[in-house]
Structures are given as C-alpha cells and as structure tokens.
GROMACS .gro file of C-alpha atoms in nm:
model
  388
    1MET     CA    1   6.000  10.209  10.998
    2LYS     CA    2   6.319  10.119  10.831
    3LEU     CA    3   6.556   9.870  11.038
    4SER     CA    4   6.896   9.845  10.959
    5LEU     CA    5   7.092   9.567  10.805
    6ASN     CA    6   7.493   9.469  10.946
    7ASN     CA    7   7.767   9.739  10.874
    8ASN     CA    8   7.932   9.533  10.556
    9SER     CA    9   7.608   9.541  10.374
   10LYS     CA   10   7.725   9.906  10.256
   11PHE     CA   11   7.967   9.702  10.006
   12LEU     CA   12   7.639   9.570   9.842
   13LYS     CA   13   7.567   9.833   9.568
   14ALA     CA   14   7.449   9.826   9.203
   15PRO     CA   15   7.744   9.756   8.948
   16SER     CA   16   7.746   9.936   8.658
   17ILE     CA   17   7.629   9.675   8.433
   18ARG     CA   18   7.299   9.671   8.571
   19GLN     CA   19   7.333  10.098   8.546
   20PHE     CA   20   7.348  10.058   8.201
   21SER     CA   21   7.082   9.811   8.175
   22ASN     CA   22   6.842  10.039   8.343
   23ARG     CA   23   6.948  10.297   8.080
   24MET     CA   24   6.884  10.040   7.767
   25LYS     CA   25   6.535   9.976   7.896
   26ASP     CA   26   6.426  10.282   7.727
   27ILE     CA   27   6.608  10.247   7.394
   28LYS     CA   28   6.431  10.039   7.199
   29ASP     CA   29   6.684   9.972   6.938
   30CYS     CA   30   6.966   9.924   7.138
   31ILE     CA   31   7.257   9.698   7.044
   32ASN     CA   32   7.384   9.508   7.321
   33LEU     CA   33   7.707   9.417   7.383
   34THR     CA   34   7.772   9.417   7.778
   35ILE     CA   35   7.643   9.047   7.892
   36GLY     CA   36   7.848   8.791   7.952
   37GLN     CA   37   7.556   8.485   7.852
   38PRO     CA   38   7.660   8.285   7.510
   39ASP     CA   39   7.373   8.307   7.260
   40PHE     CA   40   7.388   7.934   7.161
   41PRO     CA   41   7.130   7.702   7.293
   42MET     CA   42   7.195   7.435   7.567
   43PRO     CA   43   7.303   7.132   7.409
   44ASP     CA   44   7.013   6.869   7.326
   45VAL     CA   45   7.144   6.621   7.504
   46VAL     CA   46   7.191   6.811   7.823
   47LYS     CA   47   6.819   6.931   7.789
   48GLU     CA   48   6.701   6.595   7.771
   49ALA     CA   49   6.861   6.498   8.035
   50TYR     CA   50   6.714   6.757   8.252
   51ILE     CA   51   6.411   6.715   8.129
   52ASN     CA   52   6.420   6.330   8.184
   53ALA     CA   53   6.534   6.399   8.556
   54ILE     CA   54   6.208   6.591   8.611
   55LYS     CA   55   5.977   6.344   8.449
   56GLU     CA   56   6.111   6.051   8.646
   57ASN     CA   57   6.059   6.270   8.969
   58LYS     CA   58   6.461   6.305   9.041
   59THR     CA   59   6.373   6.596   9.233
   60THR     CA   60   6.453   6.539   9.581
   61TYR     CA   61   6.764   6.647   9.751
   62SER     CA   62   7.061   6.500   9.720
   63HIS     CA   63   7.388   6.472   9.930
   64ASN     CA   64   7.497   6.760  10.014
   65LYS     CA   65   7.813   6.734   9.795
   66GLY     CA   66   7.626   6.637   9.505
   67LEU     CA   67   7.504   6.294   9.343
   68LEU     CA   68   7.802   6.057   9.349
   69GLU     CA   69   7.720   6.018   8.988
   70THR     CA   70   7.793   6.385   8.908
   71ARG     CA   71   8.079   6.448   9.136
   72THR     CA   72   8.244   6.062   8.931
   73SER     CA   73   8.149   6.222   8.617
   74VAL     CA   74   8.356   6.564   8.697
   75SER     CA   75   8.628   6.377   8.839
   76ASN     CA   76   8.690   6.160   8.501
   77TYR     CA   77   8.649   6.484   8.285
   78PHE     CA   78   8.890   6.633   8.482
   79LYS     CA   79   9.168   6.363   8.467
   80HIS     CA   80   9.107   6.295   8.101
   81LYS     CA   81   9.121   6.617   7.996
   82TYR     CA   82   9.387   6.784   8.217
   83SER     CA   83   9.577   6.461   8.365
   84PHE     CA   84   9.492   6.568   8.710
   85SER     CA   85   9.268   6.349   8.950
   86TYR     CA   86   9.046   6.414   9.235
   87ASP     CA   87   8.827   6.193   9.428
   88PRO     CA   88   8.485   6.261   9.388
   89GLU     CA   89   8.482   6.311   9.802
   90GLU     CA   90   8.706   6.633   9.685
   91ILE     CA   91   8.423   6.742   9.456
   92ILE     CA   92   8.128   6.972   9.588
   93ILE     CA   93   7.862   7.068   9.321
   94THR     CA   94   7.735   7.418   9.386
   95ASN     CA   95   7.461   7.601   9.203
   96GLY     CA   96   7.668   7.779   8.968
   97ALA     CA   97   8.030   7.889   8.998
   98SER     CA   98   7.939   8.135   9.183
   99GLU     CA   99   7.821   7.977   9.493
  100ALA     CA  100   8.118   7.746   9.483
  101LEU     CA  101   8.307   8.109   9.500
  102ASP     CA  102   8.114   8.198   9.806
  103THR     CA  103   8.108   7.899   9.956
  104ALA     CA  104   8.531   7.925   9.935
  105LEU     CA  105   8.538   8.231  10.073
  106ARG     CA  106   8.324   8.212  10.344
  107SER     CA  107   8.499   7.914  10.445
  108ILE     CA  108   8.861   8.168  10.456
  109ILE     CA  109   8.792   8.479  10.509
  110ASN     CA  110   8.853   8.654  10.854
  111PRO     CA  111   8.771   9.009  10.903
  112GLY     CA  112   9.117   9.179  10.810
  113ASP     CA  113   9.267   8.930  10.570
  114GLU     CA  114   9.394   9.004  10.261
  115ILE     CA  115   9.319   8.891   9.906
  116ILE     CA  116   9.547   8.934   9.626
  117ILE     CA  117   9.337   8.996   9.275
  118PRO     CA  118   9.483   9.052   8.966
  119GLY     CA  119   9.308   9.343   8.797
  120PRO     CA  120   9.139   9.478   8.596
  121VAL     CA  121   8.892   9.186   8.751
  122TYR     CA  122   8.539   9.091   8.756
  123ALA     CA  123   8.385   9.322   8.960
  124GLY     CA  124   8.144   9.071   9.169
  125TYR     CA  125   8.461   8.915   9.292
  126ILE     CA  126   8.515   9.236   9.521
  127PRO     CA  127   8.146   9.282   9.744
  128LEU     CA  128   8.180   8.869   9.841
  129ILE     CA  129   8.535   8.988  10.015
  130GLN     CA  130   8.457   9.295  10.159
  131THR     CA  131   8.124   9.188  10.327
  132LEU     CA  132   8.311   8.911  10.512
  133GLY     CA  133   8.545   9.161  10.638
  134GLY     CA  134   8.838   9.105  10.381
  135ILE     CA  135   9.043   9.337  10.213
  136PRO     CA  136   9.115   9.343   9.830
  137ILE     CA  137   9.490   9.379   9.747
  138PHE     CA  138   9.486   9.451   9.335
  139ILE     CA  139   9.763   9.391   9.090
  140ASP     CA  140   9.759   9.588   8.796
  141THR     CA  141   9.814   9.406   8.520
  142THR     CA  142   9.828   9.668   8.213
  143GLU     CA  143  10.193   9.677   8.188
  144THR     CA  144  10.241   9.294   8.138
  145ASP     CA  145   9.960   9.233   7.880
  146PHE     CA  146   9.706   9.145   8.180
  147LYS     CA  147   9.881   8.888   8.283
  148LEU     CA  148   9.993   8.822   8.642
  149THR     CA  149  10.385   8.730   8.710
  150PRO     CA  150  10.585   8.607   8.974
  151ALA     CA  151  10.741   8.890   9.078
  152ALA     CA  152  10.404   9.084   9.109
  153ILE     CA  153  10.330   8.771   9.336
  154GLU     CA  154  10.653   8.815   9.520
  155SER     CA  155  10.608   9.247   9.561
  156HIS     CA  156  10.226   9.194   9.709
  157ILE     CA  157  10.212   8.912   9.966
  158ASN     CA  158  10.257   9.012  10.317
  159SER     CA  159  10.167   8.856  10.676
  160LYS     CA  160   9.798   8.976  10.617
  161THR     CA  161   9.743   8.782  10.276
  162LYS     CA  162   9.489   8.510  10.349
  163ALA     CA  163   9.492   8.405   9.947
  164ILE     CA  164   9.500   8.506   9.609
  165LEU     CA  165   9.213   8.493   9.344
  166LEU     CA  166   9.278   8.366   9.001
  167ASN     CA  167   9.043   8.377   8.661
  168TYR     CA  168   9.238   8.253   8.331
  169PRO     CA  169   9.116   8.291   8.100
  170THR     CA  170   8.979   8.643   8.212
  171ASN     CA  171   8.674   8.816   8.294
  172PRO     CA  172   8.699   9.150   8.150
  173THR     CA  173   9.028   9.104   7.876
  174GLY     CA  174   8.981   8.738   7.785
  175VAL     CA  175   9.383   8.723   7.821
  176THR     CA  176   9.437   8.368   7.919
  177LEU     CA  177   9.793   8.211   8.047
  178ASN     CA  178  10.013   7.937   7.908
  179TYR     CA  179  10.148   7.609   8.056
  180ASN     CA  180  10.476   7.793   8.123
  181GLU     CA  181  10.354   8.082   8.253
  182VAL     CA  182  10.094   7.908   8.448
  183LYS     CA  183  10.381   7.684   8.553
  184ALA     CA  184  10.603   8.002   8.680
  185LEU     CA  185  10.306   8.134   8.881
  186SER     CA  186  10.291   7.764   9.055
  187ASN     CA  187  10.630   7.811   9.142
  188ALA     CA  188  10.575   8.150   9.285
  189LEU     CA  189  10.314   8.046   9.482
  190LYS     CA  190  10.383   7.672   9.616
  191ASP     CA  191  10.567   7.774   9.954
  192LYS     CA  192  10.376   8.069  10.059
  193GLU     CA  193  10.130   7.965  10.355
  194ILE     CA  194   9.795   8.109  10.105
  195PHE     CA  195   9.488   7.990   9.971
  196ILE     CA  196   9.505   7.956   9.592
  197ILE     CA  197   9.145   8.021   9.445
  198SER     CA  198   9.143   7.919   9.047
  199ASP     CA  199   8.836   8.061   8.873
  200GLU     CA  200   8.844   7.880   8.604
  201ILE     CA  201   8.485   7.890   8.438
  202TYR     CA  202   8.625   7.944   8.118
  203ALA     CA  203   8.845   7.682   8.076
  204GLU     CA  204   8.666   7.572   7.739
  205ASN     CA  205   8.624   7.869   7.580
  206THR     CA  206   9.014   7.888   7.513
  207PHE     CA  207   9.092   7.953   7.162
  208SER     CA  208   9.457   7.858   7.086
  209GLY     CA  209   9.573   7.516   7.225
  210GLN     CA  210   9.454   7.350   7.556
  211HIS     CA  211   9.348   7.553   7.887
  212THR     CA  212   9.649   7.516   8.156
  213SER     CA  213   9.460   7.424   8.505
  214PHE     CA  214   9.651   7.503   8.831
  215GLY     CA  215   9.516   7.161   8.918
  216GLN     CA  216   9.812   7.020   8.669
  217PHE     CA  217  10.063   7.124   8.928
  218ASP     CA  218  10.091   6.847   9.214
  219GLU     CA  219  10.295   7.094   9.449
  220LEU     CA  220   9.987   7.333   9.478
  221ARG     CA  221   9.753   7.073   9.588
  222ASP     CA  222   9.726   7.134   9.958
  223GLN     CA  223   9.647   7.517   9.931
  224LEU     CA  224   9.434   7.526   9.582
  225LEU     CA  225   9.083   7.559   9.543
  226ILE     CA  226   8.914   7.504   9.172
  227ILE     CA  227   8.606   7.627   9.076
  228GLY     CA  228   8.427   7.527   8.731
  229GLY     CA  229   8.090   7.515   8.557
  230LEU     CA  230   7.847   7.458   8.281
  231SER     CA  231   7.779   7.816   8.221
  232LYS     CA  232   7.992   7.932   7.974
  233SER     CA  233   8.114   7.572   7.810
  234HIS     CA  234   7.767   7.439   7.748
  235SER     CA  235   7.559   7.780   7.745
  236ALA     CA  236   7.393   7.699   8.092
  237THR     CA  237   7.382   7.955   8.248
  238GLY     CA  238   6.993   7.957   8.387
  239ILE     CA  239   7.027   7.582   8.529
  240ARG     CA  240   7.337   7.683   8.776
  241ILE     CA  241   7.576   7.417   8.803
  242GLY     CA  242   7.953   7.438   8.928
  243PHE     CA  243   8.161   7.283   9.071
  244LEU     CA  244   8.459   7.312   9.377
  245ILE     CA  245   8.765   7.097   9.364
  246GLY     CA  246   9.022   7.055   9.622
  247PRO     CA  247   9.199   6.861   9.869
  248GLU     CA  248   8.972   6.632  10.118
  249TYR     CA  249   9.094   6.855  10.429
  250LEU     CA  250   8.937   7.175  10.293
  251ILE     CA  251   8.655   7.003  10.104
  252GLU     CA  252   8.526   6.833  10.393
  253LYS     CA  253   8.497   7.175  10.569
  254LEU     CA  254   8.361   7.394  10.295
  255THR     CA  255   8.104   7.129  10.220
  256PHE     CA  256   7.922   7.247  10.539
  257MET     CA  257   7.939   7.569  10.449
  258HIS     CA  258   7.785   7.492  10.131
  259ALA     CA  259   7.519   7.294  10.303
  260TYR     CA  260   7.392   7.576  10.529
  261ASN     CA  261   7.396   7.752  10.231
  262CYS     CA  262   7.181   7.584   9.983
  263ILE     CA  263   7.162   7.197  10.134
  264CYS     CA  264   7.288   7.063   9.790
  265ALA     CA  265   7.258   7.191   9.395
  266ASN     CA  266   7.000   7.177   9.181
  267VAL     CA  267   6.924   6.831   9.133
  268PRO     CA  268   6.809   6.809   8.789
  269ALA     CA  269   7.079   7.014   8.701
  270GLN     CA  270   7.324   6.755   8.863
  271ILE     CA  271   7.196   6.491   8.623
  272ALA     CA  272   7.180   6.728   8.330
  273CYS     CA  273   7.570   6.790   8.413
  274ILE     CA  274   7.646   6.393   8.384
  275ALA     CA  275   7.505   6.420   8.076
  276ALA     CA  276   7.739   6.732   7.918
  277LEU     CA  277   8.041   6.562   8.063
  278ASN     CA  278   7.992   6.233   7.922
  279GLU     CA  279   7.833   6.313   7.614
  280GLY     CA  280   7.821   6.665   7.570
  281LEU     CA  281   8.208   6.750   7.528
  282GLU     CA  282   8.204   6.904   7.168
  283ALA     CA  283   7.978   7.179   7.275
  284PRO     CA  284   8.264   7.434   7.361
  285GLN     CA  285   8.427   7.353   7.016
  286TYR     CA  286   8.158   7.479   6.806
  287MET     CA  287   8.080   7.774   7.032
  288ASN     CA  288   8.457   7.914   7.000
  289GLU     CA  289   8.478   7.831   6.613
  290ALA     CA  290   8.206   8.089   6.609
  291TYR     CA  291   8.346   8.306   6.873
  292ILE     CA  292   8.722   8.325   6.684
  293GLU     CA  293   8.516   8.450   6.368
  294ARG     CA  294   8.358   8.738   6.606
  295ARG     CA  295   8.677   8.826   6.834
  296ASP     CA  296   8.912   8.866   6.447
  297PHE     CA  297   8.618   9.081   6.346
  298LEU     CA  298   8.647   9.284   6.598
  299ILE     CA  299   9.018   9.313   6.657
  300ASP     CA  300   9.031   9.384   6.290
  301LYS     CA  301   8.742   9.689   6.321
  302LEU     CA  302   8.847   9.847   6.610
  303GLU     CA  303   9.173   9.890   6.541
  304SER     CA  304   9.104  10.041   6.216
  305LEU     CA  305   8.881  10.275   6.428
  306GLY     CA  306   9.201  10.373   6.641
  307PHE     CA  307   9.079  10.179   6.929
  308GLU     CA  308   9.464  10.033   7.102
  309LEU     CA  309   9.420   9.667   7.175
  310GLU     CA  310   9.724   9.560   7.439
  311ALA     CA  311   9.654   9.208   7.447
  312LYS     CA  312   9.498   8.970   7.146
  313PRO     CA  313   9.190   8.805   7.384
  314GLU     CA  314   9.278   8.411   7.366
  315GLY     CA  315   8.967   8.319   7.570
  316ALA     CA  316   8.621   8.394   7.706
  317PHE     CA  317   8.456   8.629   7.474
  318TYR     CA  318   8.542   8.917   7.583
  319ILE     CA  319   8.756   9.197   7.438
  320PHE     CA  320   8.874   9.497   7.612
  321PRO     CA  321   9.025   9.772   7.387
  322SER     CA  322   9.174  10.108   7.542
  323ILE     CA  323   8.970  10.391   7.477
  324LYS     CA  324   9.262  10.661   7.575
  325ARG     CA  325   9.320  10.791   7.206
  326PHE     CA  326   8.984  10.934   7.277
  327THR     CA  327   8.901  11.009   7.651
  328ASP     CA  328   9.010  10.869   7.977
  329ASP     CA  329   8.670  10.901   8.109
  330ASP     CA  330   8.540  10.560   7.990
  331PHE     CA  331   8.169  10.601   8.167
  332ALA     CA  332   8.113  10.921   8.012
  333PHE     CA  333   8.217  10.741   7.699
  334CYS     CA  334   7.984  10.434   7.740
  335VAL     CA  335   7.710  10.666   7.858
  336ASP     CA  336   7.750  10.872   7.550
  337VAL     CA  337   7.811  10.599   7.265
  338LEU     CA  338   7.490  10.457   7.472
  339GLU     CA  339   7.273  10.763   7.406
  340LYS     CA  340   7.347  10.880   7.078
  341ALA     CA  341   7.491  10.538   6.883
  342HIS     CA  342   7.238  10.298   7.102
  343VAL     CA  343   7.533  10.085   7.136
  344ALA     CA  344   7.576   9.940   7.488
  345MET     CA  345   7.962   9.851   7.605
  346VAL     CA  346   8.059   9.820   7.982
  347PRO     CA  347   8.307  10.106   8.096
  348GLY     CA  348   8.681   9.948   8.180
  349SER     CA  349   8.644  10.088   8.532
  350SER     CA  350   8.362   9.884   8.631
  351PHE     CA  351   8.642   9.622   8.666
  352THR     CA  352   8.815   9.857   8.947
  353ASP     CA  353   8.997  10.146   8.911
  354ILE     CA  354   9.297   9.990   8.712
  355GLY     CA  355   9.018   9.948   8.410
  356LYS     CA  356   9.003  10.353   8.408
  357GLY     CA  357   9.069  10.389   8.011
  358TYR     CA  358   8.922  10.063   7.859
  359VAL     CA  359   8.555   9.962   7.763
  360ARG     CA  360   8.452   9.565   7.738
  361ILE     CA  361   8.283   9.472   7.466
  362SER     CA  362   8.146   9.110   7.522
  363TYR     CA  363   8.124   8.880   7.160
  364ALA     CA  364   7.850   8.634   7.281
  365TYR     CA  365   7.644   8.785   7.004
  366GLU     CA  366   7.598   8.668   6.662
  367LEU     CA  367   7.812   8.841   6.406
  368ASP     CA  368   7.518   9.089   6.261
  369ALA     CA  369   7.466   9.192   6.582
  370LEU     CA  370   7.823   9.300   6.647
  371LYS     CA  371   7.865   9.423   6.288
  372GLU     CA  372   7.582   9.673   6.284
  373GLY     CA  373   7.724   9.773   6.643
  374MET     CA  374   8.045   9.895   6.492
  375ARG     CA  375   7.897  10.037   6.229
  376ARG     CA  376   7.712  10.248   6.475
  377LEU     CA  377   7.995  10.334   6.690
  378GLU     CA  378   8.247  10.425   6.347
  379LEU     CA  379   7.957  10.715   6.266
  380TYR     CA  380   7.962  10.823   6.664
  381LEU     CA  381   8.337  10.870   6.658
  382SER     CA  382   8.298  11.052   6.309
  383GLU     CA  383   8.046  11.298   6.431
  384ASN     CA  384   8.218  11.299   6.803
  385TYR     CA  385   8.581  11.282   6.741
  386LYS     CA  386   8.664  11.387   6.411
  387LEU     CA  387   8.747  11.018   6.285
  388LYS     CA  388   8.863  11.005   5.946
   0.00000   0.00000   0.00000
C-alpha cells in the first residue's frame, strides 16, 4: 500500500547535481568540479571549541534563538565588520543557512504569493517556495553581467509580490555587487511593501575589497532579513551553523517557526561559532588567496579554449562560462564531457532556464585537480569540436 503526500510534494525532485553524482559513481578517475564545498579543513580553533564543548557536556538544549553568547558574537561581528548593529534578541542561530532560509520563507509565504529571484539562481531556493504555494518570479540577469538592476525590480514588482530573494556573491555565477550597486537597489526597494531576504552566505568569500551587506542600509531595516553562516567562510559545512537576522518584530515570530522545526541549533556548533567569530577571523583570508589563484587559472584556460565569460567572478568559488560557441544543450554537453573526458561540471540549466547554454565549474578544489580537469576538457574539445 502506498499513501499519497500533499499535492505540493510534486515539486520535490532530485536536483540535476544529484543526477550527475549518480553518474559519477561508476567513473573511478572522475575529476569532480560540481560541489560547492571548501576543500580546506575547518580551522583548528573552531575544531577545538567544538570538541571541548562535547567533552564539557555542553550538549543540552539552548534558548530557541541560540546561546546568548553565540548571538552576541554574531552581533559584534557584524557591528565591527560591516558597521551595522542588531541586538542579540534580533538574531536566531540556525542549523545552517538552509534552515534560516526555510524558517524565513515558511513564515512569509501564503499560497499565491510571488517571490522575485534574480536568475540564474541556486536551484535549492525554488522547491522551498513552491512547496509553500509560492510562485517564483525570475529576473533574467544575463544581459546585465548577472547583476540585478533597479529597473528590473521596478518592472517585476506587482500587487502579488511578497518578497525578493537575493544572493550576493552569487551561486552559480560568482558575481557580486559593489557599494554603489547595493545602494541603488536599496533605494529601489526601500518604499516597496515587500520583504527583502538577503542570502549572504558567501559574504566572506569576496575577492576585491569588502562585501557590501544590505544590512548597511538602515532604510531597509523593517523589511530586511539577512542570512549568513559558517559553512563557506570557515569550511564548516557539516556542523550546520547559520544565522537569521532581522528586526525584532519579525524575529520574535520567526523564532517560533524555527523552534517548532528543530527547537534550537546544534549547541556544540554554537560554541564553535563563538570561536570562529572571535578567534578564527583570518580563515577566509587564506582560503580566498587560493580561490583567487584558482579562479585566475580557470579564466585564462577557459577563454583560451573558446568559452565565453560574460562576467568575472568576484566572490564565492564558482565560474559560469557560456558554452554557446559549442552548443546550447548544456545538459547533453555536461553528460558527454563526463562520459568521455571524466570531468564533471554542472549544467547551467540546473539554475533555471535562464542558465541554459552555460556550465558551472566549482573551484573549491586544489589547483592540480583543476589543471587535470582542464587538460581533459581541452582534449575532449579538440576531438569533438575541432578545437585548434
């Protein structure tokens, strides 16, 4: 006997990255350039804090919002790094940025609400919106160097718009916004009666200057929710620590949604978060040095092979070149490269139809792996596309 789930469960499907993972398991020498997970170890100071928390039996529940000490560390971090201030009572410590996003969306969306998202976009956002009855409305940014513009916002907002979901630096393009660009978007959004959800999980992986947070613009405060965490900045994907920040009138309600989901975040990880934000602030710097070297290698190599790069990545650890010189069928291209060259990339169409004709390559891998992957890709192109 098979029982039926709710109607919106139809939106829950295996992502194309999973499909490629299934194909890769039979290729023993595959160069996997698909996963967005830093290849660095978590900093020792963070590891030690996590281990000591367990040894000291700090494994009970915390306040639903998280340990006060952890929330205070997050508050101080943003105040000192980005010069904006949220009280610890305006912060929820979550089980990763993903749970922060889930808490925000489940608290906001009513069936039929429209959520504006610049595309191409991280595919994980979409099922969360659809299973709640929301409607994703995508803005094509391929003509503006993958950057959202005020004009695009104005042309997409209507009476059904409930929120706009932003992600800078972005997955999959690695593009980010400078201060003036964020300010321009803030001016366009400040008088709109919609929520602004800013997923800034890659904030510390900004390569040129400092990340500009939407939290730096006080005029957005009453409508803004900021999402962050340690997964990318401190190579801490597995300990699942994120934060959800917003005005008190929203956070008080969102705390209940978070609490009914998981009660509280992983407490040893909360203690590790304190160490990361107080003593491990140098971790993103040495990672970024490696990412920049890897990015620059890929830019030079991909362009020499005939790929077109419409925007230089300035953050995260992804590059999103066009393959339209070779084909528009990015999925078939990636399957063929995987099967013939044993190199795994993610088809751009995995990030909505706006990404068709592109591929995403992650450079969260050591340089030697990238060089071998590009050597194989060059050989594949010379054999299949008459590359000279």
